[in-house]
Tab-separated table of C-alpha atoms in Angstrom:
chain	number	residue	atom	x	y	z
A	230	MET	CA	0.000	0.000	0.000
A	231	PHE	CA	2.820	2.412	0.924
A	232	ALA	CA	4.631	1.731	-2.363
A	233	THR	CA	1.398	2.298	-4.298
A	234	VAL	CA	0.833	5.650	-2.591
A	235	ILE	CA	4.421	6.748	-3.294
A	236	GLU	CA	4.071	5.674	-6.920
A	237	ALA	CA	0.842	7.653	-7.290
A	238	ILE	CA	2.337	10.783	-5.702
A	239	THR	CA	5.509	10.664	-7.804
A	240	THR	CA	3.423	10.085	-10.943
A	241	LEU	CA	1.406	13.238	-10.251
A	242	LEU	CA	4.558	15.231	-9.481
A	243	THR	CA	6.176	13.972	-12.687
A	244	LEU	CA	3.185	15.117	-14.717
A	245	ALA	CA	3.358	18.505	-12.985
A	246	GLY	CA	7.047	18.674	-13.864
A	247	LEU	CA	6.281	17.862	-17.498
A	248	ALA	CA	3.755	20.689	-17.570
A	249	TYR	CA	6.359	23.031	-16.100
A	250	TYR	CA	8.940	22.062	-18.745
A	251	LEU	CA	6.435	22.806	-21.504
A	252	LEU	CA	5.532	26.126	-19.868
A	253	ALA	CA	9.231	27.003	-19.616
A	254	LEU	CA	9.732	26.220	-23.307
A	255	TRP	CA	6.765	28.447	-24.172
A	256	SER	CA	8.191	31.186	-21.934
A	257	ALA	CA	11.524	30.937	-23.749
A	258	ARG	CA	9.697	31.262	-27.059
A	259	SER	CA	7.879	34.335	-25.739
A	260	PHE	CA	11.206	35.893	-24.719
A	261	LEU	CA	12.707	35.314	-28.154
A	262	ARG	CA	9.655	36.793	-29.905
A	263	ARG	CA	9.354	39.903	-27.713
A	264	PRO	CA	9.632	43.344	-29.380
A	265	ARG	CA	13.178	44.637	-29.605
A	266	PHE	CA	14.201	47.705	-27.663
A	267	PRO	CA	14.844	50.919	-29.630
A	268	ALA	CA	18.498	51.129	-30.637
A	269	GLY	CA	20.763	54.126	-30.253
A	270	PHE	CA	20.132	55.158	-26.633
A	271	ALA	CA	23.621	55.510	-25.146
A	272	PRO	CA	23.859	57.888	-22.180
A	273	PRO	CA	27.086	58.298	-20.198
A	274	VAL	CA	27.253	55.592	-17.530
A	275	SER	CA	29.125	54.649	-14.367
A	276	ILE	CA	30.038	50.980	-13.806
A	277	LEU	CA	30.226	50.088	-10.104
A	278	LYS	CA	32.180	47.011	-9.055
A	279	PRO	CA	32.369	45.869	-5.417
A	280	LEU	CA	35.524	43.878	-4.641
A	281	HIS	CA	36.485	41.504	-1.865
A	282	GLY	CA	39.549	39.392	-2.525
A	283	ALA	CA	41.186	38.268	-5.757
A	284	GLU	CA	40.025	35.298	-7.802
A	285	PRO	CA	41.290	33.521	-10.930
A	286	GLY	CA	40.149	35.237	-14.120
A	287	MET	CA	39.315	38.512	-12.368
A	288	LEU	CA	41.734	40.684	-14.371
A	289	GLU	CA	40.373	39.203	-17.602
A	290	ALA	CA	36.851	40.072	-16.422
A	291	PHE	CA	37.907	43.643	-15.618
A	292	THR	CA	39.561	43.968	-19.019
A	293	SER	CA	36.371	42.986	-20.844
A	294	HIS	CA	34.667	46.074	-19.374
A	295	CYS	CA	37.439	48.316	-20.712
A	296	ARG	CA	36.962	47.116	-24.294
A	297	GLN	CA	33.407	48.308	-24.871
A	298	ASN	CA	32.237	49.589	-28.250
A	299	TYR	CA	30.247	52.362	-26.629
A	300	PRO	CA	29.796	55.799	-28.205
A	301	ALA	CA	29.368	57.754	-24.945
A	302	ASP	CA	31.596	58.294	-21.920
A	303	TYR	CA	31.737	55.650	-19.226
A	304	GLU	CA	33.734	55.199	-16.064
A	305	ILE	CA	34.538	52.200	-13.870
A	306	LEU	CA	34.553	52.536	-10.078
A	307	PHE	CA	35.998	49.749	-7.942
A	308	GLY	CA	35.118	49.668	-4.252
A	309	VAL	CA	37.211	47.965	-1.556
A	310	SER	CA	36.623	48.031	2.192
A	311	SER	CA	40.394	48.225	2.699
A	312	LEU	CA	43.245	49.304	0.449
A	313	ASP	CA	45.057	46.160	1.612
A	314	ASP	CA	42.539	44.027	-0.269
A	315	PRO	CA	44.243	41.507	-2.626
A	316	ALA	CA	42.180	42.864	-5.544
A	317	VAL	CA	43.829	46.307	-5.338
A	318	PRO	CA	46.932	45.354	-7.404
A	319	LEU	CA	44.641	44.039	-10.147
A	320	VAL	CA	42.850	47.378	-10.363
A	321	GLN	CA	46.182	49.181	-10.450
A	322	GLN	CA	47.306	46.901	-13.270
A	323	LEU	CA	44.090	47.684	-15.132
A	324	GLN	CA	44.690	51.428	-14.735
A	325	ALA	CA	48.178	50.998	-16.209
A	326	ASP	CA	46.883	48.877	-19.108
A	327	PHE	CA	44.040	51.288	-20.008
A	328	PRO	CA	45.211	54.839	-19.222
A	329	GLU	CA	42.575	56.221	-21.612
A	330	ARG	CA	39.759	54.847	-19.444
A	331	SER	CA	38.370	56.567	-16.355
A	332	ILE	CA	39.093	53.910	-13.716
A	333	ARG	CA	38.912	54.803	-10.046
A	334	LEU	CA	39.644	52.814	-6.895
A	335	ILE	CA	37.578	53.941	-3.905
A	336	ALA	CA	37.759	52.879	-0.269
A	337	THR	CA	34.354	51.885	1.158
A	338	PRO	CA	35.150	51.210	4.835
A	339	GLU	CA	31.717	51.784	6.389
A	340	VAL	CA	29.522	48.840	7.367
A	341	LEU	CA	26.005	49.896	6.393
A	342	GLY	CA	24.559	46.411	6.765
A	343	LEU	CA	25.588	42.767	7.028
A	344	ASN	CA	25.496	42.286	3.240
A	345	GLY	CA	29.019	43.431	2.401
A	346	LYS	CA	28.411	43.662	-1.350
A	347	THR	CA	25.470	46.057	-1.097
A	348	SER	CA	27.155	48.078	1.645
A	349	ASN	CA	30.136	48.481	-0.678
A	350	VAL	CA	28.034	49.550	-3.681
A	351	ALA	CA	25.976	52.010	-1.607
A	352	GLN	CA	29.212	53.842	-0.774
A	353	LEU	CA	30.269	53.902	-4.440
A	354	VAL	CA	27.066	55.572	-5.676
A	355	PRO	CA	27.907	59.102	-4.376
A	356	HIS	CA	31.239	58.976	-6.249
A	357	ALA	CA	29.628	58.111	-9.606
A	358	ARG	CA	29.391	60.958	-12.108
A	359	TYR	CA	26.414	59.849	-14.153
A	360	GLU	CA	22.675	59.269	-13.867
A	361	HIS	CA	22.835	55.708	-15.229
A	362	LEU	CA	24.658	53.137	-13.094
A	363	VAL	CA	25.608	49.544	-13.886
A	364	ILE	CA	26.311	47.371	-10.844
A	365	SER	CA	28.369	44.385	-11.898
A	366	ASP	CA	29.965	41.561	-9.910
A	367	ALA	CA	33.752	41.369	-9.929
A	368	ASP	CA	33.907	38.095	-11.876
A	369	ILE	CA	31.558	39.048	-14.716
A	370	HIS	CA	32.913	38.769	-18.288
A	371	VAL	CA	31.120	40.804	-20.947
A	372	GLY	CA	31.147	41.165	-24.712
A	373	PRO	CA	32.143	44.385	-26.519
A	374	HIS	CA	28.507	45.494	-26.982
A	375	GLU	CA	27.330	44.796	-23.429
A	376	LEU	CA	26.886	48.434	-22.380
A	377	LEU	CA	24.893	49.279	-25.512
A	378	ARG	CA	22.507	46.371	-24.991
A	379	ILE	CA	22.155	46.956	-21.251
A	380	LEU	CA	21.323	50.657	-21.725
A	381	GLU	CA	18.940	50.235	-24.701
A	382	PRO	CA	15.877	49.408	-22.542
A	383	PHE	CA	16.202	52.786	-20.788
A	384	SER	CA	15.163	54.520	-24.019
A	385	PRO	CA	11.900	56.406	-23.267
A	386	VAL	CA	8.782	54.809	-24.781
A	387	GLU	CA	5.658	56.928	-25.148
A	388	GLY	CA	2.793	55.677	-23.022
A	389	GLN	CA	4.941	53.418	-20.850
A	390	ALA	CA	6.383	53.869	-17.396
A	391	PRO	CA	10.089	54.697	-17.356
A	392	THR	CA	12.550	51.850	-17.037
A	393	GLY	CA	14.109	51.777	-13.593
A	394	LEU	CA	16.222	48.624	-13.791
A	395	VAL	CA	17.699	46.421	-16.512
A	396	THR	CA	19.220	43.048	-15.713
A	397	ALA	CA	20.780	40.242	-17.762
A	398	LEU	CA	20.782	36.469	-17.929
A	399	TYR	CA	24.160	34.849	-17.525
A	400	SER	CA	26.099	31.652	-18.054
A	401	GLY	CA	28.648	30.079	-15.718
A	402	ARG	CA	32.220	29.324	-16.750
A	403	ALA	CA	32.948	25.974	-15.069
A	404	HIS	CA	36.385	25.071	-13.732
A	405	GLY	CA	36.985	21.349	-13.828
A	406	THR	CA	35.425	19.979	-10.645
A	407	LEU	CA	32.109	18.175	-10.441
A	408	GLY	CA	30.681	20.885	-8.204
A	409	SER	CA	31.654	23.582	-10.687
A	410	LYS	CA	30.112	21.694	-13.617
A	411	LEU	CA	26.893	21.017	-11.705
A	412	GLU	CA	26.476	24.687	-10.821
A	413	ALA	CA	27.170	25.897	-14.368
A	414	LEU	CA	24.735	23.338	-15.759
A	415	GLY	CA	22.065	24.465	-13.298
A	416	ILE	CA	22.538	28.136	-14.204
A	417	ALA	CA	22.092	27.483	-17.928
A	418	THR	CA	19.365	24.840	-17.924
A	419	ASP	CA	17.332	25.449	-14.766
A	420	PHE	CA	17.910	28.929	-13.303
A	421	ALA	CA	17.603	30.744	-16.652
A	422	ALA	CA	14.469	28.758	-17.522
A	423	GLY	CA	12.971	29.718	-14.162
A	424	VAL	CA	13.671	33.410	-14.770
A	425	LEU	CA	11.989	33.284	-18.191
A	426	THR	CA	9.004	31.413	-16.751
A	427	ALA	CA	8.573	33.930	-13.915
A	428	ARG	CA	8.757	36.745	-16.465
A	429	PHE	CA	6.057	35.093	-18.578
A	430	LEU	CA	3.698	34.289	-15.686
A	431	ASP	CA	4.025	37.729	-14.067
A	432	ARG	CA	3.770	39.407	-17.515
A	433	ARG	CA	6.836	41.403	-16.519
A	434	LEU	CA	10.014	41.028	-14.504
A	435	ARG	CA	9.850	41.954	-10.815
A	436	PHE	CA	13.397	41.177	-9.676
A	437	GLY	CA	16.996	41.618	-10.700
A	438	LEU	CA	19.849	39.182	-11.283
A	439	GLY	CA	22.982	39.933	-9.307
A	440	SER	CA	25.375	39.488	-12.208
A	441	THR	CA	24.288	42.798	-13.767
A	442	LEU	CA	21.959	45.473	-12.404
A	443	ALA	CA	21.624	48.669	-14.429
A	444	VAL	CA	19.648	51.379	-12.623
A	445	THR	CA	19.036	55.101	-12.666
A	446	ARG	CA	19.623	57.417	-9.751
A	447	SER	CA	15.934	58.342	-9.988
A	448	SER	CA	14.823	54.750	-9.404
A	449	LEU	CA	17.302	54.315	-6.537
A	450	ASP	CA	16.075	57.526	-4.915
A	451	ALA	CA	12.488	56.284	-5.229
A	452	ILE	CA	13.282	53.207	-3.118
A	453	GLY	CA	15.366	55.044	-0.528
A	454	GLY	CA	18.762	54.071	-1.932
A	455	LEU	CA	20.794	50.926	-1.358
A	456	ALA	CA	21.611	51.291	2.334
A	457	PRO	CA	18.353	49.652	3.574
A	458	ILE	CA	18.901	46.736	1.181
A	459	SER	CA	22.298	45.984	2.747
A	460	GLU	CA	20.374	44.159	5.491
A	461	TYR	CA	19.140	41.497	3.033
A	462	LEU	CA	20.869	38.423	1.616
A	463	ALA	CA	19.123	38.470	-1.798
A	464	ASP	CA	19.982	42.084	-2.592
A	465	ASP	CA	19.391	41.635	-6.326
A	466	TYR	CA	15.826	40.474	-5.718
A	467	GLN	CA	15.146	43.316	-3.284
A	468	ILE	CA	16.416	45.998	-5.663
A	469	GLY	CA	14.300	44.731	-8.558
A	470	SER	CA	11.185	44.131	-6.470
A	471	ARG	CA	11.285	47.569	-4.848
A	472	ILE	CA	11.911	49.371	-8.127
A	473	ALA	CA	8.974	47.508	-9.724
A	474	ASP	CA	6.745	48.382	-6.751
A	475	ALA	CA	7.756	52.037	-7.153
A	476	GLY	CA	6.156	52.053	-10.611
A	477	PHE	CA	9.223	51.576	-12.817
A	478	ARG	CA	9.675	48.922	-15.478
A	479	VAL	CA	12.200	46.130	-14.911
A	480	GLU	CA	13.548	44.746	-18.180
A	481	LEU	CA	15.664	41.802	-19.283
A	482	ALA	CA	18.405	42.922	-21.675
A	483	ASN	CA	19.282	41.411	-25.045
A	484	GLU	CA	22.626	40.368	-23.632
A	485	ILE	CA	24.110	37.319	-21.919
A	486	VAL	CA	27.054	37.860	-19.599
A	487	GLU	CA	29.325	35.230	-18.094
A	488	THR	CA	30.325	34.568	-14.503
A	489	GLU	CA	33.183	32.496	-13.124
A	490	VAL	CA	32.067	29.372	-11.257
A	491	PRO	CA	34.785	28.464	-8.732
A	492	ALA	CA	36.292	24.983	-8.732
A	493	TRP	CA	33.950	23.940	-5.933
A	494	SER	CA	34.458	20.819	-3.910
A	495	PHE	CA	31.080	19.155	-3.453
A	496	PRO	CA	30.659	20.600	0.080
A	497	GLY	CA	31.524	24.052	-1.260
A	498	PHE	CA	28.977	23.619	-4.064
A	499	TRP	CA	26.334	22.514	-1.545
A	500	ARG	CA	26.974	25.474	0.761
A	501	HIS	CA	26.762	27.946	-2.115
A	502	GLN	CA	23.535	26.434	-3.441
A	503	ILE	CA	21.948	26.391	0.015
A	504	ARG	CA	22.796	30.067	0.416
A	505	TRP	CA	21.098	30.843	-2.889
A	506	ALA	CA	18.104	28.597	-2.090
A	507	ARG	CA	17.442	30.073	1.351
A	508	GLY	CA	17.793	33.590	0.002
A	509	MET	CA	15.187	32.837	-2.685
A	510	ARG	CA	12.979	30.950	-0.218
A	511	ASP	CA	12.659	34.097	1.905
A	512	SER	CA	12.291	36.417	-1.113
A	513	ARG	CA	9.612	34.624	-3.146
A	514	ARG	CA	8.016	32.211	-0.684
A	515	ALA	CA	5.108	31.090	-2.840
A	516	GLY	CA	7.175	30.887	-6.005
A	517	PHE	CA	9.950	28.981	-4.267
A	518	ALA	CA	7.478	26.508	-2.738
A	519	CYS	CA	6.060	25.875	-6.214
A	520	LEU	CA	9.510	24.847	-7.408
A	521	LEU	CA	8.599	21.463	-5.944
A	522	LEU	CA	6.555	20.976	-9.107
A	523	SER	CA	9.429	21.858	-11.430
A	524	TYR	CA	11.706	18.866	-10.774
A	525	GLY	CA	9.963	16.606	-13.232
A	526	LEU	CA	12.956	14.473	-14.162
A	527	ALA	CA	13.856	13.805	-10.527
A	528	TRP	CA	10.266	12.807	-9.771
A	529	ALA	CA	10.160	10.585	-12.874
A	530	PHE	CA	13.279	8.764	-11.662
A	531	LEU	CA	11.819	8.281	-8.170
A	532	ASN	CA	8.582	7.109	-9.759
A	533	LEU	CA	10.525	4.544	-11.778
A	534	ILE	CA	12.032	3.150	-8.572
A	535	ALA	CA	8.730	3.239	-6.660
A	536	SER	CA	6.979	1.316	-9.471
A	537	GLY	CA	9.593	-1.440	-9.472
A	538	LEU	CA	10.794	-0.422	-12.961
A	539	SER	CA	7.368	-0.920	-14.540
A	540	VAL	CA	6.929	-0.410	-18.280
A	541	THR	CA	4.526	2.493	-17.728
A	542	ALA	CA	6.923	4.276	-15.375
A	543	PHE	CA	9.810	3.703	-17.791
A	544	ALA	CA	7.768	5.222	-20.631
A	545	LEU	CA	6.925	8.236	-18.447
A	546	PHE	CA	10.569	8.617	-17.455
A	547	SER	CA	11.676	8.478	-21.101
A	548	LEU	CA	9.154	11.129	-22.130
A	549	THR	CA	10.152	13.379	-19.224
A	550	LEU	CA	13.842	12.967	-20.025
A	551	LEU	CA	13.201	13.909	-23.659
A	552	VAL	CA	11.325	17.089	-22.723
A	553	ARG	CA	13.882	17.978	-20.038
A	554	ILE	CA	16.730	17.653	-22.543
A	555	SER	CA	14.764	19.787	-25.016
A	556	LEU	CA	14.448	22.506	-22.363
A	557	ALA	CA	18.140	22.245	-21.468
A	558	LEU	CA	19.203	22.604	-25.088
A	559	GLY	CA	16.593	25.213	-25.999
A	560	VAL	CA	17.417	27.550	-23.108
A	561	GLY	CA	20.948	26.537	-22.129
A	562	VAL	CA	22.356	26.441	-25.665
A	563	GLY	CA	19.768	28.289	-27.750
A	564	ILE	CA	19.286	31.347	-25.522
A	565	ILE	CA	22.191	31.354	-23.049
A	566	GLY	CA	24.661	30.111	-25.663
A	567	ASP	CA	26.470	27.863	-23.182
A	568	ARG	CA	28.233	25.125	-25.145
A	569	GLN	CA	29.287	23.458	-21.881
A	570	VAL	CA	25.721	22.142	-21.693
A	571	LEU	CA	26.478	19.771	-24.582
A	572	ARG	CA	29.545	18.441	-22.764
A	573	ASP	CA	27.831	18.017	-19.398
A	574	LEU	CA	24.341	16.981	-20.496
A	575	TRP	CA	24.911	13.511	-19.011
A	576	LEU	CA	24.868	15.176	-15.576
A	577	ILE	CA	21.309	16.465	-15.981
A	578	LEU	CA	19.656	13.670	-13.952
A	579	PRO	CA	22.068	13.757	-10.969
A	580	ARG	CA	21.960	17.558	-11.064
A	581	ASP	CA	18.138	17.567	-10.891
A	582	LEU	CA	18.104	14.999	-8.065
A	583	ILE	CA	20.547	17.167	-6.102
A	584	ALA	CA	18.422	20.245	-6.849
A	585	LEU	CA	15.368	18.534	-5.360
A	586	ALA	CA	17.385	17.617	-2.257
A	587	LEU	CA	18.615	21.213	-1.977
A	588	TRP	CA	15.048	22.505	-2.214
A	589	ALA	CA	13.979	20.230	0.644
A	590	TRP	CA	17.041	20.996	2.791
A	591	SER	CA	16.554	24.739	2.370
A	592	TYR	CA	13.574	24.461	4.729
A	593	ALA	CA	15.679	22.755	7.413
A	594	GLY	CA	17.255	25.934	8.796
A	595	ASP	CA	17.893	29.645	8.546
A	596	THR	CA	21.694	29.793	8.417
A	597	VAL	CA	23.896	30.158	5.358
A	598	ALA	CA	27.650	30.182	4.804
A	599	TRP	CA	29.298	33.143	3.085
A	600	GLY	CA	33.056	32.735	2.899
A	601	ASN	CA	34.231	31.944	6.436
A	602	GLU	CA	31.161	33.467	8.041
A	603	ARG	CA	27.829	32.133	9.227
A	604	LEU	CA	24.807	34.313	8.526
A	605	VAL	CA	21.447	33.905	10.244
A	606	LEU	CA	18.350	34.867	8.221
A	607	ARG	CA	14.947	36.104	9.330
A	608	LYS	CA	12.499	36.772	6.496
A	609	GLY	CA	15.376	37.395	4.116
A	610	LYS	CA	17.240	39.776	6.416
A	611	ILE	CA	20.673	38.953	7.772
A	612	VAL	CA	20.158	39.291	11.524
A	613	ALA	CA	23.430	37.847	12.799
A	614	ARG	CA	26.914	37.112	11.545
A	615	SER	CA	29.678	35.071	13.130
A	616	ALA	CA	32.793	33.113	12.179
A	617	GLY	CA	32.541	29.453	11.309
A	618	VAL	CA	30.902	27.283	8.671
A	619	PRO	CA	27.345	26.232	9.611
A	620	SER	CA	27.063	22.909	7.870
A	621	PRO	CA	27.367	19.201	8.636
A	622	PHE	CA	29.148	19.109	5.282
A	623	SER	CA	32.847	19.708	5.894
A	624	PRO	CA	34.211	23.241	5.352
A	625	ALA	CA	35.470	23.917	1.879
A	626	ALA	CA	37.994	26.537	0.900
A	627	PRO	CA	36.518	29.983	1.556
A	628	ASP	CA	34.671	31.595	-1.326
A	629	ASN	CA	35.373	35.296	-1.721
A	630	GLU	CA	32.668	36.137	-4.218
A	631	LEU	CA	30.201	38.782	-3.170
A	632	GLY	CA	27.275	38.061	-5.454
A	633	SER	CA	24.240	35.957	-4.708
A	634	GLN	CA	23.277	33.780	-7.710
């Protein structure tokens, strides 16, 4: 009787997952067929980059921002809490390599909140010269037309509310380890699909993605600036949600950027994913709970086991696998342009099983690890911070990245 009940439940969840995959494919189609933004809008812009530590590939990422085909002036501001930060020599090298660019290094020593990234950026804003600001993580690589495509949606459109924030989908550059490949695969084939589906269901975007956040001073002023957001873990979500609530449009740019995915050990990968999951759990509670219905392939596999490898369950698993692979290729390769998906497609089932386990475990506590620190969350806010890694999974090497994917 117990096995029959489990089989029935996993069958229903598999069918729900299949429906989600089809909805995600339709959402991706809707994104591709959306009207294009008017070309030619290119105001002067300030790029704000919060730094904390040096990572492999960081100088290459910085360099990509200095090689923009952009017709207007732009400047790059790097913020460090201390001038002893290991990233400082990289900025100095960048200044020497691109003397024609306006590149400034600014100390941001104040602690405005327990989210160090947002506290850093909030202190950079007063130093920026221009109305349009692009907040970009330290490890983001961009193409030569990134600024043009990020700023295009700010072009005024008669009869529409002004754009207050533009964000961008991104891919992950994996670095060898299983944890790194699993995270990059999830970004391209699951996370991006979820963003497009949320955009389709809400009929607009109501959040930002931490890789790239382009805003105006007017929209920041309307939400009281960044200082209050420095109390939250999912700062990117908070910025986008508040700007949308203030009556501005939030748009997804016609640009894909790339982030570095560290060479995670599996415990490091788990800790990073739990941090992301608990941040999203507290930001979009209903939406995050509904993710239970999105793990169709994982449920199909569990259904196959629960049925004792029945022919019907095998047929359902095969159909679900086919649709899941179609979604992975359609979004991960077709939209994100991540060719790593083709190499790592064999990991799609274990990745989805792990994702389901991460979803369940995210409800088991309110602590997350960020570098060597333990953060305690209450309704998305960081209410306490202390040293130590809060996980039964052994401590991995500290991660220095400041973003929240």
